[in-house]
Amino acid sequence: MDYGKYKDARNASWQCILDFNINKLPVMVTDIIKKSESIRLFKESDVHMLENGESGKTILHNGFFKIVYRDTEPSYRCRFTISHELGHIFLGHLLINTPAYRTFAIRDDLESSANVFARDLLAPACVLHELQATTAEQIAEVCNISITSASYRAERMAILEARNKYYLHPLEQQVRKQFENYIKENHSQSCNL
């Protein structure tokens, strides 16, 4: 994925955090959906719309985005799937307007962008930096994500920590400010994980 698409996904996650007043970890993705007027959430066990191997999909139908997720997967996987689908919505990916077809027309860049969005929504780097939660174990604990996802985030955090160029973007500055109370209350706890 090229850097422009990466930045778009990262910035969209920051904007989502700000727009939905997310100010603590772990991020409650269902709260985003509850606050949204155009997104609905459905369990696969209720609607039976996913194909084999699909963890989730989004369908645009009658002006609403319907996210279907496989609710038999572990909660951390469901949270990532829902966040990934939110990424598709907030990044404006082409959605097919019928439940009869696969949700997304192009897979590679769109899926990568949605993954970046989900990662940055569930584990915002600037908050992890302030908490000094940079190992996979710390990130998994603080963000309630799988150790696999936390390992990927820890790899990226190592790069970000080496560069030490936080808060150059105004959105990131706003995210840091929005999490200020949470960071003050939890800084010492995350260092001891």
PDB file of C-alpha atoms in Angstrom:
ATOM      1  CA  MET A   1       0.000   0.000   0.000  1.00  0.00           C
ATOM      2  CA  ASP A   2       1.391   3.403  -0.903  1.00  0.00           C
ATOM      3  CA  TYR A   3       2.059   6.005   1.771  1.00  0.00           C
ATOM      4  CA  GLY A   4      -0.799   8.279   0.649  1.00  0.00           C
ATOM      5  CA  LYS A   5      -3.369   5.534   1.217  1.00  0.00           C
ATOM      6  CA  TYR A   6      -1.710   4.660   4.523  1.00  0.00           C
ATOM      7  CA  LYS A   7      -1.978   8.305   5.666  1.00  0.00           C
ATOM      8  CA  ASP A   8      -5.619   8.483   4.557  1.00  0.00           C
ATOM      9  CA  ALA A   9      -6.478   5.412   6.649  1.00  0.00           C
ATOM     10  CA  ARG A  10      -4.510   6.678   9.654  1.00  0.00           C
ATOM     11  CA  ASN A  11      -6.100  10.119   9.446  1.00  0.00           C
ATOM     12  CA  ALA A  12      -9.578   8.615   9.068  1.00  0.00           C
ATOM     13  CA  SER A  13      -9.045   6.610  12.259  1.00  0.00           C
ATOM     14  CA  TRP A  14      -8.004   9.768  14.126  1.00  0.00           C
ATOM     15  CA  GLN A  15     -11.052  11.610  12.773  1.00  0.00           C
ATOM     16  CA  CYS A  16     -13.294   8.734  13.874  1.00  0.00           C
ATOM     17  CA  ILE A  17     -11.788   8.872  17.383  1.00  0.00           C
ATOM     18  CA  LEU A  18     -12.483  12.601  17.515  1.00  0.00           C
ATOM     19  CA  ASP A  19     -15.940  12.503  15.932  1.00  0.00           C
ATOM     20  CA  PHE A  20     -17.193   9.776  18.266  1.00  0.00           C
ATOM     21  CA  ASN A  21     -15.473  11.230  21.347  1.00  0.00           C
ATOM     22  CA  ILE A  22     -13.401   8.134  22.062  1.00  0.00           C
ATOM     23  CA  ASN A  23     -11.219   8.924  25.059  1.00  0.00           C
ATOM     24  CA  LYS A  24     -10.212   5.626  26.636  1.00  0.00           C
ATOM     25  CA  LEU A  25      -8.928   2.171  25.794  1.00  0.00           C
ATOM     26  CA  PRO A  26     -10.075  -0.366  24.905  1.00  0.00           C
ATOM     27  CA  VAL A  27     -12.152   1.337  22.248  1.00  0.00           C
ATOM     28  CA  MET A  28     -15.789   0.250  22.380  1.00  0.00           C
ATOM     29  CA  VAL A  29     -16.533  -0.161  18.673  1.00  0.00           C
ATOM     30  CA  THR A  30     -20.184  -0.905  19.341  1.00  0.00           C
ATOM     31  CA  ASP A  31     -20.501   2.601  20.848  1.00  0.00           C
ATOM     32  CA  ILE A  32     -19.458   4.058  17.491  1.00  0.00           C
ATOM     33  CA  ILE A  33     -22.255   2.149  15.806  1.00  0.00           C
ATOM     34  CA  LYS A  34     -24.799   3.140  18.463  1.00  0.00           C
ATOM     35  CA  LYS A  35     -23.915   6.820  17.925  1.00  0.00           C
ATOM     36  CA  SER A  36     -24.069   6.528  14.145  1.00  0.00           C
ATOM     37  CA  GLU A  37     -27.321   7.226  12.363  1.00  0.00           C
ATOM     38  CA  SER A  38     -26.463   5.230   9.244  1.00  0.00           C
ATOM     39  CA  ILE A  39     -24.709   2.066  10.500  1.00  0.00           C
ATOM     40  CA  ARG A  40     -26.363  -1.060  11.851  1.00  0.00           C
ATOM     41  CA  LEU A  41     -24.660  -4.118  13.331  1.00  0.00           C
ATOM     42  CA  PHE A  42     -25.805  -7.717  12.846  1.00  0.00           C
ATOM     43  CA  LYS A  43     -24.540 -11.013  14.234  1.00  0.00           C
ATOM     44  CA  GLU A  44     -24.000 -13.738  11.667  1.00  0.00           C
ATOM     45  CA  SER A  45     -25.846 -16.180  13.950  1.00  0.00           C
ATOM     46  CA  ASP A  46     -28.963 -14.017  13.482  1.00  0.00           C
ATOM     47  CA  VAL A  47     -28.788 -13.210   9.760  1.00  0.00           C
ATOM     48  CA  HIS A  48     -26.720 -15.987   8.092  1.00  0.00           C
ATOM     49  CA  MET A  49     -25.186 -13.824   5.357  1.00  0.00           C
ATOM     50  CA  LEU A  50     -21.455 -14.593   5.518  1.00  0.00           C
ATOM     51  CA  GLU A  51     -19.739 -17.014   3.222  1.00  0.00           C
ATOM     52  CA  ASN A  52     -17.229 -19.600   4.429  1.00  0.00           C
ATOM     53  CA  GLY A  53     -14.013 -17.916   5.480  1.00  0.00           C
ATOM     54  CA  GLU A  54     -15.577 -14.458   5.895  1.00  0.00           C
ATOM     55  CA  SER A  55     -15.327 -12.828   9.298  1.00  0.00           C
ATOM     56  CA  GLY A  56     -17.494  -9.891   8.281  1.00  0.00           C
ATOM     57  CA  LYS A  57     -18.900  -7.763   5.503  1.00  0.00           C
ATOM     58  CA  THR A  58     -20.656  -4.477   4.998  1.00  0.00           C
ATOM     59  CA  ILE A  59     -23.690  -4.084   2.798  1.00  0.00           C
ATOM     60  CA  LEU A  60     -25.157  -0.771   1.728  1.00  0.00           C
ATOM     61  CA  HIS A  61     -28.903  -1.279   1.666  1.00  0.00           C
ATOM     62  CA  ASN A  62     -31.719   1.308   1.699  1.00  0.00           C
ATOM     63  CA  GLY A  63     -29.351   4.066   2.794  1.00  0.00           C
ATOM     64  CA  PHE A  64     -27.910   2.138   5.743  1.00  0.00           C
ATOM     65  CA  PHE A  65     -24.592   0.382   6.126  1.00  0.00           C
ATOM     66  CA  LYS A  66     -25.202  -3.064   7.559  1.00  0.00           C
ATOM     67  CA  ILE A  67     -22.157  -4.663   9.165  1.00  0.00           C
ATOM     68  CA  VAL A  68     -22.431  -8.400   9.610  1.00  0.00           C
ATOM     69  CA  TYR A  69     -19.795 -10.098  11.776  1.00  0.00           C
ATOM     70  CA  ARG A  70     -19.122 -13.699  12.733  1.00  0.00           C
ATOM     71  CA  ASP A  71     -20.122 -13.614  16.395  1.00  0.00           C
ATOM     72  CA  THR A  72     -18.753 -17.098  17.114  1.00  0.00           C
ATOM     73  CA  GLU A  73     -15.182 -15.783  16.898  1.00  0.00           C
ATOM     74  CA  PRO A  74     -13.349 -14.516  20.016  1.00  0.00           C
ATOM     75  CA  SER A  75     -14.403 -11.036  21.158  1.00  0.00           C
ATOM     76  CA  TYR A  76     -11.072  -9.456  20.199  1.00  0.00           C
ATOM     77  CA  ARG A  77     -11.482 -10.841  16.676  1.00  0.00           C
ATOM     78  CA  CYS A  78     -15.053  -9.536  16.460  1.00  0.00           C
ATOM     79  CA  ARG A  79     -13.866  -6.087  17.581  1.00  0.00           C
ATOM     80  CA  PHE A  80     -11.176  -6.046  14.889  1.00  0.00           C
ATOM     81  CA  THR A  81     -13.627  -7.252  12.229  1.00  0.00           C
ATOM     82  CA  ILE A  82     -16.163  -4.564  13.129  1.00  0.00           C
ATOM     83  CA  SER A  83     -13.390  -1.916  13.151  1.00  0.00           C
ATOM     84  CA  HIS A  84     -12.171  -3.159   9.770  1.00  0.00           C
ATOM     85  CA  GLU A  85     -15.693  -2.846   8.348  1.00  0.00           C
ATOM     86  CA  LEU A  86     -16.001   0.648   9.859  1.00  0.00           C
ATOM     87  CA  GLY A  87     -12.776   1.417   7.997  1.00  0.00           C
ATOM     88  CA  HIS A  88     -14.392   0.475   4.703  1.00  0.00           C
ATOM     89  CA  ILE A  89     -17.314   2.784   5.488  1.00  0.00           C
ATOM     90  CA  PHE A  90     -15.322   5.780   6.746  1.00  0.00           C
ATOM     91  CA  LEU A  91     -12.752   5.473   3.967  1.00  0.00           C
ATOM     92  CA  GLY A  92     -15.528   5.583   1.373  1.00  0.00           C
ATOM     93  CA  HIS A  93     -14.728   2.266  -0.276  1.00  0.00           C
ATOM     94  CA  LEU A  94     -17.050   1.226  -3.069  1.00  0.00           C
ATOM     95  CA  LEU A  95     -19.814  -0.817  -1.534  1.00  0.00           C
ATOM     96  CA  ILE A  96     -22.195  -2.941  -3.536  1.00  0.00           C
ATOM     97  CA  ASN A  97     -25.815  -1.970  -2.965  1.00  0.00           C
ATOM     98  CA  THR A  98     -27.208  -5.462  -2.584  1.00  0.00           C
ATOM     99  CA  PRO A  99     -26.591  -8.344  -0.204  1.00  0.00           C
ATOM    100  CA  ALA A 100     -26.342 -10.823  -3.086  1.00  0.00           C
ATOM    101  CA  TYR A 101     -22.754  -9.945  -4.031  1.00  0.00           C
ATOM    102  CA  ARG A 102     -19.390  -9.786  -2.372  1.00  0.00           C
ATOM    103  CA  THR A 103     -19.093  -6.552  -0.427  1.00  0.00           C
ATOM    104  CA  PHE A 104     -15.958  -5.036  -1.933  1.00  0.00           C
ATOM    105  CA  ALA A 105     -14.921  -4.881  -5.565  1.00  0.00           C
ATOM    106  CA  ILE A 106     -11.123  -4.647  -5.097  1.00  0.00           C
ATOM    107  CA  ARG A 107      -9.320  -6.494  -2.322  1.00  0.00           C
ATOM    108  CA  ASP A 108      -5.651  -5.586  -1.882  1.00  0.00           C
ATOM    109  CA  ASP A 109      -5.409  -1.839  -1.238  1.00  0.00           C
ATOM    110  CA  LEU A 110      -8.915  -1.580   0.160  1.00  0.00           C
ATOM    111  CA  GLU A 111      -8.386  -4.436   2.602  1.00  0.00           C
ATOM    112  CA  SER A 112      -4.968  -3.089   3.640  1.00  0.00           C
ATOM    113  CA  SER A 113      -6.428   0.380   4.196  1.00  0.00           C
ATOM    114  CA  ALA A 114      -9.285  -1.034   6.270  1.00  0.00           C
ATOM    115  CA  ASN A 115      -6.755  -2.993   8.344  1.00  0.00           C
ATOM    116  CA  VAL A 116      -4.682   0.150   8.980  1.00  0.00           C
ATOM    117  CA  PHE A 117      -7.851   1.996   9.990  1.00  0.00           C
ATOM    118  CA  ALA A 118      -8.836  -0.816  12.394  1.00  0.00           C
ATOM    119  CA  ARG A 119      -5.340  -1.035  13.886  1.00  0.00           C
ATOM    120  CA  ASP A 120      -5.085   2.712  14.403  1.00  0.00           C
ATOM    121  CA  LEU A 121      -8.619   2.955  15.804  1.00  0.00           C
ATOM    122  CA  LEU A 122      -8.159   0.124  18.312  1.00  0.00           C
ATOM    123  CA  ALA A 123      -4.533   0.911  19.206  1.00  0.00           C
ATOM    124  CA  PRO A 124      -3.772   4.605  18.571  1.00  0.00           C
ATOM    125  CA  ALA A 125       0.001   5.016  18.485  1.00  0.00           C
ATOM    126  CA  CYS A 126       0.135   8.366  20.265  1.00  0.00           C
ATOM    127  CA  VAL A 127      -1.859   7.001  23.219  1.00  0.00           C
ATOM    128  CA  LEU A 128       0.307   3.874  23.402  1.00  0.00           C
ATOM    129  CA  HIS A 129       3.378   6.122  23.258  1.00  0.00           C
ATOM    130  CA  GLU A 130       2.121   8.205  26.180  1.00  0.00           C
ATOM    131  CA  LEU A 131       1.275   5.073  28.175  1.00  0.00           C
ATOM    132  CA  GLN A 132       4.681   3.599  27.277  1.00  0.00           C
ATOM    133  CA  ALA A 133       2.811   0.492  26.147  1.00  0.00           C
ATOM    134  CA  THR A 134       4.974  -0.667  23.257  1.00  0.00           C
ATOM    135  CA  THR A 135       5.362  -4.429  23.683  1.00  0.00           C
ATOM    136  CA  ALA A 136       2.890  -6.855  22.130  1.00  0.00           C
ATOM    137  CA  GLU A 137       1.813  -8.050  25.575  1.00  0.00           C
ATOM    138  CA  GLN A 138       1.177  -4.514  26.853  1.00  0.00           C
ATOM    139  CA  ILE A 139      -0.691  -3.517  23.700  1.00  0.00           C
ATOM    140  CA  ALA A 140      -2.862  -6.661  23.731  1.00  0.00           C
ATOM    141  CA  GLU A 141      -3.775  -6.036  27.371  1.00  0.00           C
ATOM    142  CA  VAL A 142      -4.455  -2.293  27.117  1.00  0.00           C
ATOM    143  CA  CYS A 143      -6.310  -2.423  23.780  1.00  0.00           C
ATOM    144  CA  ASN A 144      -8.070  -5.798  24.135  1.00  0.00           C
ATOM    145  CA  ILE A 145      -6.741  -7.061  20.820  1.00  0.00           C
ATOM    146  CA  SER A 146      -5.220 -10.401  19.875  1.00  0.00           C
ATOM    147  CA  ILE A 147      -1.557 -11.013  20.524  1.00  0.00           C
ATOM    148  CA  THR A 148      -1.106 -11.369  16.761  1.00  0.00           C
ATOM    149  CA  SER A 149      -2.589  -7.918  16.088  1.00  0.00           C
ATOM    150  CA  ALA A 150      -0.673  -6.530  19.050  1.00  0.00           C
ATOM    151  CA  SER A 151       2.567  -7.984  17.633  1.00  0.00           C
ATOM    152  CA  TYR A 152       2.012  -6.146  14.352  1.00  0.00           C
ATOM    153  CA  ARG A 153       1.254  -2.981  16.290  1.00  0.00           C
ATOM    154  CA  ALA A 154       4.379  -3.443  18.428  1.00  0.00           C
ATOM    155  CA  GLU A 155       6.507  -3.760  15.278  1.00  0.00           C
ATOM    156  CA  ARG A 156       5.075  -0.493  13.971  1.00  0.00           C
ATOM    157  CA  MET A 157       5.462   1.130  17.390  1.00  0.00           C
ATOM    158  CA  ALA A 158       9.180   0.265  17.367  1.00  0.00           C
ATOM    159  CA  ILE A 159       9.547   2.187  14.097  1.00  0.00           C
ATOM    160  CA  LEU A 160       7.506   5.115  15.405  1.00  0.00           C
ATOM    161  CA  GLU A 161       9.418   5.219  18.693  1.00  0.00           C
ATOM    162  CA  ALA A 162      12.762   5.223  16.840  1.00  0.00           C
ATOM    163  CA  ARG A 163      11.603   8.152  14.697  1.00  0.00           C
ATOM    164  CA  ASN A 164      10.027   9.958  17.697  1.00  0.00           C
ATOM    165  CA  LYS A 165       7.975  12.250  15.447  1.00  0.00           C
ATOM    166  CA  TYR A 166       4.683  12.274  17.266  1.00  0.00           C
ATOM    167  CA  TYR A 167       2.182  15.132  17.151  1.00  0.00           C
ATOM    168  CA  LEU A 168       3.214  16.601  13.812  1.00  0.00           C
ATOM    169  CA  HIS A 169      -0.324  16.273  12.476  1.00  0.00           C
ATOM    170  CA  PRO A 170      -3.108  18.391  14.040  1.00  0.00           C
ATOM    171  CA  LEU A 171      -5.468  15.406  14.241  1.00  0.00           C
ATOM    172  CA  GLU A 172      -2.935  13.431  16.257  1.00  0.00           C
ATOM    173  CA  GLN A 173      -2.516  16.400  18.596  1.00  0.00           C
ATOM    174  CA  GLN A 174      -6.290  16.469  19.110  1.00  0.00           C
ATOM    175  CA  VAL A 175      -6.413  12.709  19.764  1.00  0.00           C
ATOM    176  CA  ARG A 176      -3.688  13.077  22.410  1.00  0.00           C
ATOM    177  CA  LYS A 177      -5.620  15.908  24.061  1.00  0.00           C
ATOM    178  CA  GLN A 178      -8.867  13.920  24.001  1.00  0.00           C
ATOM    179  CA  PHE A 179      -7.145  10.999  25.811  1.00  0.00           C
ATOM    180  CA  GLU A 180      -5.384  13.268  28.328  1.00  0.00           C
ATOM    181  CA  ASN A 181      -7.362  12.214  31.413  1.00  0.00           C
ATOM    182  CA  TYR A 182      -7.180   8.543  30.473  1.00  0.00           C
ATOM    183  CA  ILE A 183      -3.412   8.788  29.984  1.00  0.00           C
ATOM    184  CA  LYS A 184      -2.941  10.483  33.376  1.00  0.00           C
ATOM    185  CA  GLU A 185      -5.047   7.835  35.108  1.00  0.00           C
ATOM    186  CA  ASN A 186      -3.428   4.846  33.386  1.00  0.00           C
ATOM    187  CA  HIS A 187       0.216   5.714  32.650  1.00  0.00           C
ATOM    188  CA  SER A 188       1.704   3.912  35.639  1.00  0.00           C
ATOM    189  CA  GLN A 189      -0.554   0.863  35.237  1.00  0.00           C
ATOM    190  CA  SER A 190       0.446   0.191  31.625  1.00  0.00           C
ATOM    191  CA  CYS A 191       4.152   0.437  32.454  1.00  0.00           C
ATOM    192  CA  ASN A 192       3.723  -2.379  34.988  1.00  0.00           C
ATOM    193  CA  LEU A 193       2.077  -4.861  32.599  1.00  0.00           C
TER     194      LEU A 193
END
